[in-house]
PDB file of C-alpha atoms and ligand atoms in Angstrom:
ATOM      1  CA  MET A  24       0.000   0.000   0.000  1.00 78.00           C
ATOM      2  CA  SER A  25       1.315   3.444  -0.898  1.00 88.00           C
ATOM      3  CA  THR A  26       0.930   6.861   0.653  1.00 94.00           C
ATOM      4  CA  ILE A  27      -0.617   9.564  -1.502  1.00 93.00           C
ATOM      5  CA  ILE A  28       0.467  13.151  -0.878  1.00 95.00           C
ATOM      6  CA  TYR A  29      -1.520  16.071  -2.235  1.00 94.00           C
ATOM      7  CA  GLU A  30      -0.153  19.571  -1.653  1.00 91.00           C
ATOM      8  CA  THR A  31      -2.082  22.793  -2.027  1.00 89.00           C
ATOM      9  CA  ASP A  32      -1.186  26.371  -1.133  1.00 88.00           C
ATOM     10  CA  ASN A  33      -2.917  25.948   2.251  1.00 92.00           C
ATOM     11  CA  ALA A  34      -2.297  22.385   3.286  1.00 93.00           C
ATOM     12  CA  ILE A  35      -0.615  19.042   2.703  1.00 94.00           C
ATOM     13  CA  PHE A  36      -2.946  16.042   2.577  1.00 94.00           C
ATOM     14  CA  SER A  37      -1.887  12.468   3.152  1.00 95.00           C
ATOM     15  CA  PHE A  38      -4.029   9.443   2.243  1.00 95.00           C
ATOM     16  CA  THR A  39      -3.509   5.735   1.659  1.00 94.00           C
ATOM     17  CA  SER A  40      -3.666   4.479  -1.925  1.00 92.00           C
ATOM     18  CA  ASN A  41      -6.493   2.092  -0.961  1.00 92.00           C
ATOM     19  CA  ASP A  42      -8.711   4.951   0.207  1.00 94.00           C
ATOM     20  CA  VAL A  43      -7.904   7.056  -2.854  1.00 93.00           C
ATOM     21  CA  THR A  44      -8.517   4.189  -5.265  1.00 92.00           C
ATOM     22  CA  GLN A  45     -11.864   3.464  -3.613  1.00 92.00           C
ATOM     23  CA  SER A  46     -12.935   7.111  -3.671  1.00 93.00           C
ATOM     24  CA  ILE A  47     -12.039   7.590  -7.367  1.00 91.00           C
ATOM     25  CA  THR A  48     -13.828   4.358  -8.282  1.00 90.00           C
ATOM     26  CA  GLN A  49     -16.998   5.556  -6.544  1.00 89.00           C
ATOM     27  CA  SER A  50     -16.713   9.154  -7.765  1.00 83.00           C
ATOM     28  CA  SER A  51     -19.199  10.592 -10.225  1.00 76.00           C
ATOM     29  CA  LYS A  52     -16.537  13.028 -11.416  1.00 72.00           C
ATOM     30  CA  LYS A  53     -14.231  10.553 -13.122  1.00 76.00           C
ATOM     31  CA  THR A  54     -12.196  12.898 -15.272  1.00 83.00           C
ATOM     32  CA  GLU A  55      -9.286  12.082 -17.546  1.00 86.00           C
ATOM     33  CA  HIS A  56      -6.867  13.149 -14.799  1.00 83.00           C
ATOM     34  CA  LEU A  57      -8.520  10.889 -12.231  1.00 87.00           C
ATOM     35  CA  ASN A  58      -8.617   7.933 -14.595  1.00 89.00           C
ATOM     36  CA  LYS A  59      -4.913   8.420 -15.307  1.00 87.00           C
ATOM     37  CA  LEU A  60      -4.250   8.646 -11.603  1.00 84.00           C
ATOM     38  CA  LEU A  61      -6.271   5.496 -10.944  1.00 87.00           C
ATOM     39  CA  HIS A  62      -4.251   3.661 -13.581  1.00 88.00           C
ATOM     40  CA  HIS A  63      -1.031   4.979 -12.054  1.00 83.00           C
ATOM     41  CA  LEU A  64      -2.079   3.896  -8.536  1.00 82.00           C
ATOM     42  CA  THR A  65      -2.954   0.384  -9.624  1.00 82.00           C
ATOM     43  CA  THR A  66       0.255  -0.102 -11.605  1.00 85.00           C
ATOM     44  CA  SER A  67       2.875   1.903  -9.709  1.00 74.00           C
ATOM     45  CA  PRO A  68       5.027   0.014  -7.179  1.00 71.00           C
ATOM     46  CA  SER A  69       6.074   3.294  -5.546  1.00 82.00           C
ATOM     47  CA  ASP A  70       5.620   3.760  -1.783  1.00 89.00           C
ATOM     48  CA  LEU A  71       5.027   7.470  -2.023  1.00 91.00           C
ATOM     49  CA  ILE A  72       3.031   9.157  -4.746  1.00 89.00           C
ATOM     50  CA  THR A  73       2.710  12.926  -4.941  1.00 91.00           C
ATOM     51  CA  ILE A  74      -0.307  14.244  -6.811  1.00 88.00           C
ATOM     52  CA  PRO A  75       0.759  16.959  -9.270  1.00 79.00           C
ATOM     53  CA  LYS A  76      -0.698  20.363  -8.377  1.00 75.00           C
ATOM     54  CA  GLN A  77      -2.338  20.685 -11.788  1.00 77.00           C
ATOM     55  CA  TYR A  78      -4.586  17.704 -10.924  1.00 81.00           C
ATOM     56  CA  THR A  79      -7.107  20.072  -9.387  1.00 81.00           C
ATOM     57  CA  ASP A  80      -9.804  17.399  -9.798  1.00 84.00           C
ATOM     58  CA  PHE A  81      -8.091  15.613  -6.967  1.00 90.00           C
ATOM     59  CA  ALA A  82      -9.395  18.239  -4.545  1.00 89.00           C
ATOM     60  CA  TYR A  83     -12.855  16.634  -4.872  1.00 87.00           C
ATOM     61  CA  ILE A  84     -11.361  13.278  -3.929  1.00 91.00           C
ATOM     62  CA  ALA A  85      -9.470  14.856  -1.015  1.00 92.00           C
ATOM     63  CA  LEU A  86     -12.678  16.498   0.212  1.00 89.00           C
ATOM     64  CA  ASP A  87     -14.577  13.225  -0.099  1.00 89.00           C
ATOM     65  CA  LEU A  88     -11.953  11.347   1.914  1.00 92.00           C
ATOM     66  CA  ILE A  89     -11.783  14.018   4.633  1.00 89.00           C
ATOM     67  CA  GLU A  90     -15.557  13.880   4.994  1.00 87.00           C
ATOM     68  CA  LYS A  91     -15.245  10.129   5.492  1.00 90.00           C
ATOM     69  CA  GLY A  92     -12.621  10.718   8.193  1.00 90.00           C
ATOM     70  CA  LYS A  93      -9.733   9.284   6.167  1.00 93.00           C
ATOM     71  CA  GLY A  94      -6.142  10.433   6.039  1.00 94.00           C
ATOM     72  CA  SER A  95      -4.473  13.361   7.742  1.00 94.00           C
ATOM     73  CA  VAL A  96      -3.829  16.966   6.842  1.00 93.00           C
ATOM     74  CA  THR A  97      -1.056  19.408   7.696  1.00 95.00           C
ATOM     75  CA  CYS A  98      -1.982  23.080   8.044  1.00 95.00           C
ATOM     76  CA  ARG A  99       0.778  25.170   6.488  1.00 96.00           C
ATOM     77  CA  ILE A 100       0.091  28.126   8.810  1.00 96.00           C
ATOM     78  CA  CYS A 101       0.111  26.093  12.054  1.00 95.00           C
ATOM     79  CA  ASN A 102       2.739  23.735  10.631  1.00 96.00           C
ATOM     80  CA  LYS A 103       0.873  20.962  12.457  1.00 95.00           C
ATOM     81  CA  THR A 104      -0.718  17.726  11.277  1.00 95.00           C
ATOM     82  CA  TYR A 105      -4.347  17.150  12.225  1.00 91.00           C
ATOM     83  CA  ARG A 106      -6.472  14.033  12.407  1.00 85.00           C
ATOM     84  CA  PRO A 107      -9.846  13.871  10.633  1.00 77.00           C
ATOM     85  CA  ASP A 108     -11.840  14.455  13.831  1.00 79.00           C
ATOM     86  CA  GLN A 109      -9.951  17.695  14.536  1.00 83.00           C
ATOM     87  CA  ARG A 110     -11.032  19.363  11.321  1.00 77.00           C
ATOM     88  CA  LYS A 111     -14.054  21.591  11.046  1.00 79.00           C
ATOM     89  CA  LEU A 112     -16.592  21.581   8.257  1.00 72.00           C
ATOM     90  CA  THR A 113     -17.276  24.959   6.733  1.00 76.00           C
ATOM     91  CA  VAL A 114     -19.934  25.946   4.266  1.00 74.00           C
ATOM     92  CA  ALA A 115     -19.069  28.145   1.320  1.00 70.00           C
ATOM     93  CA  GLY A 116     -21.318  30.537  -0.571  1.00 70.00           C
ATOM     94  CA  HIS A 117     -25.004  29.619  -0.402  1.00 72.00           C
ATOM     95  CA  GLY A 118     -24.746  26.213   1.233  1.00 73.00           C
ATOM     96  CA  THR A 119     -23.742  22.625   0.693  1.00 70.00           C
ATOM     97  CA  SER A 120     -26.433  21.992  -1.922  1.00 69.00           C
ATOM     98  CA  PRO A 121     -28.987  24.054  -3.851  1.00 68.00           C
ATOM     99  CA  PHE A 122     -31.615  21.700  -2.432  1.00 64.00           C
ATOM    100  CA  ASN A 123     -30.740  22.867   1.084  1.00 55.00           C
ATOM    101  CA  LEU A 124     -31.416  26.526   0.395  1.00 53.00           C
ATOM    102  CA  LYS A 125     -33.622  27.833   3.174  1.00 51.00           C
ATOM    103  CA  GLU A 126     -34.139  31.289   1.717  1.00 47.00           C
ATOM    104  CA  LYS A 127     -36.296  32.168  -1.236  1.00 45.00           C
ATOM    105  CA  GLY A 128     -37.907  28.750  -1.503  1.00 46.00           C
ATOM    106  CA  GLY A 129     -34.816  26.874  -2.556  1.00 47.00           C
ATOM    107  CA  ILE A 130     -34.098  25.479  -5.973  1.00 49.00           C
ATOM    108  CA  LYS A 131     -37.640  25.935  -7.294  1.00 50.00           C
ATOM    109  CA  LYS A 132     -37.381  29.682  -6.948  1.00 48.00           C
ATOM    110  CA  LEU A 133     -33.936  29.579  -8.522  1.00 48.00           C
ATOM    111  CA  MET A 134     -35.445  28.147 -11.675  1.00 49.00           C
ATOM    112  CA  VAL A 135     -38.476  30.435 -11.960  1.00 48.00           C
ATOM    113  CA  LYS A 136     -39.800  30.303 -15.509  1.00 50.00           C
ATOM    114  CA  GLY A 137     -36.688  28.504 -16.631  1.00 52.00           C
ATOM    115  CA  GLN A 138     -34.504  31.438 -15.729  1.00 54.00           C
ATOM    116  CA  ARG A 139     -31.596  30.693 -13.482  1.00 57.00           C
ATOM    117  CA  LEU A 140     -30.530  33.337 -11.053  1.00 62.00           C
ATOM    118  CA  PRO A 141     -26.913  33.992 -11.853  1.00 69.00           C
ATOM    119  CA  GLY A 142     -24.223  34.165  -9.221  1.00 77.00           C
ATOM    120  CA  MET A 143     -25.627  31.639  -6.768  1.00 78.00           C
ATOM    121  CA  PHE A 144     -23.083  29.079  -5.698  1.00 79.00           C
ATOM    122  CA  GLY A 145     -22.203  26.886  -2.783  1.00 82.00           C
ATOM    123  CA  GLY A 146     -19.878  24.253  -1.554  1.00 83.00           C
ATOM    124  CA  ARG A 147     -18.085  22.967   1.442  1.00 83.00           C
ATOM    125  CA  GLY A 148     -14.647  22.772   2.903  1.00 87.00           C
ATOM    126  CA  PHE A 149     -12.603  22.285   6.006  1.00 88.00           C
ATOM    127  CA  THR A 150     -10.555  24.453   8.309  1.00 90.00           C
ATOM    128  CA  CYS A 151      -7.973  23.467  10.896  1.00 91.00           C
ATOM    129  CA  PRO A 152      -8.939  23.777  14.616  1.00 90.00           C
ATOM    130  CA  LYS A 153      -7.520  27.335  14.577  1.00 91.00           C
ATOM    131  CA  GLY A 154      -9.766  28.352  11.704  1.00 90.00           C
ATOM    132  CA  HIS A 155      -7.283  28.385   8.815  1.00 92.00           C
ATOM    133  CA  GLU A 156      -8.820  27.264   5.565  1.00 91.00           C
ATOM    134  CA  LEU A 157      -7.450  23.872   4.478  1.00 90.00           C
ATOM    135  CA  ILE A 158      -9.654  23.117   1.516  1.00 89.00           C
ATOM    136  CA  SER A 159     -12.770  24.687   0.043  1.00 85.00           C
ATOM    137  CA  MET A 160     -14.604  23.544  -3.040  1.00 81.00           C
ATOM    138  CA  ILE A 161     -17.467  25.029  -4.962  1.00 80.00           C
ATOM    139  CA  THR A 162     -19.624  21.983  -5.605  1.00 75.00           C
ATOM    140  CA  TRP A 163     -22.570  23.682  -7.306  1.00 77.00           C
ATOM    141  CA  ARG A 164     -23.452  26.975  -8.986  1.00 79.00           C
ATOM    142  CA  THR A 165     -26.403  28.358 -10.859  1.00 77.00           C
TER     143      THR A 165
HETATM  144 ZN1   ZN B  21      -3.948  26.173  11.027  1.00 53.45          ZN
END
């Protein structure tokens, strides 16, 4: 089993190859990058694999794994490594899902007469215990 390292400007994520392989396999966002990565993971004998920064699709996989309590993450500001249960979920923009919108009647009102209200977006992310942003993804927008 290998260790997968994913570095961003804010944090360094560490996962096991088993968890990453499972998450990509189950992901609905199987992009070319992720398929390449999956192939690499299942064929590479390396103990340590670093995800190239340009594989931004991997952030969705990282977020998925963190939500499942997998792996560990190092905050670059604290210079400390945190366990999954020490991280805090944050909500970006207008919420985790357009279906959760409490204001304005939710998604139905967003689609009034087939017109989408522009500029609505939402997502989720995590901060370290001291409140530094570790990862934040926009998972939907109008
Ligand atoms: Zn921090």
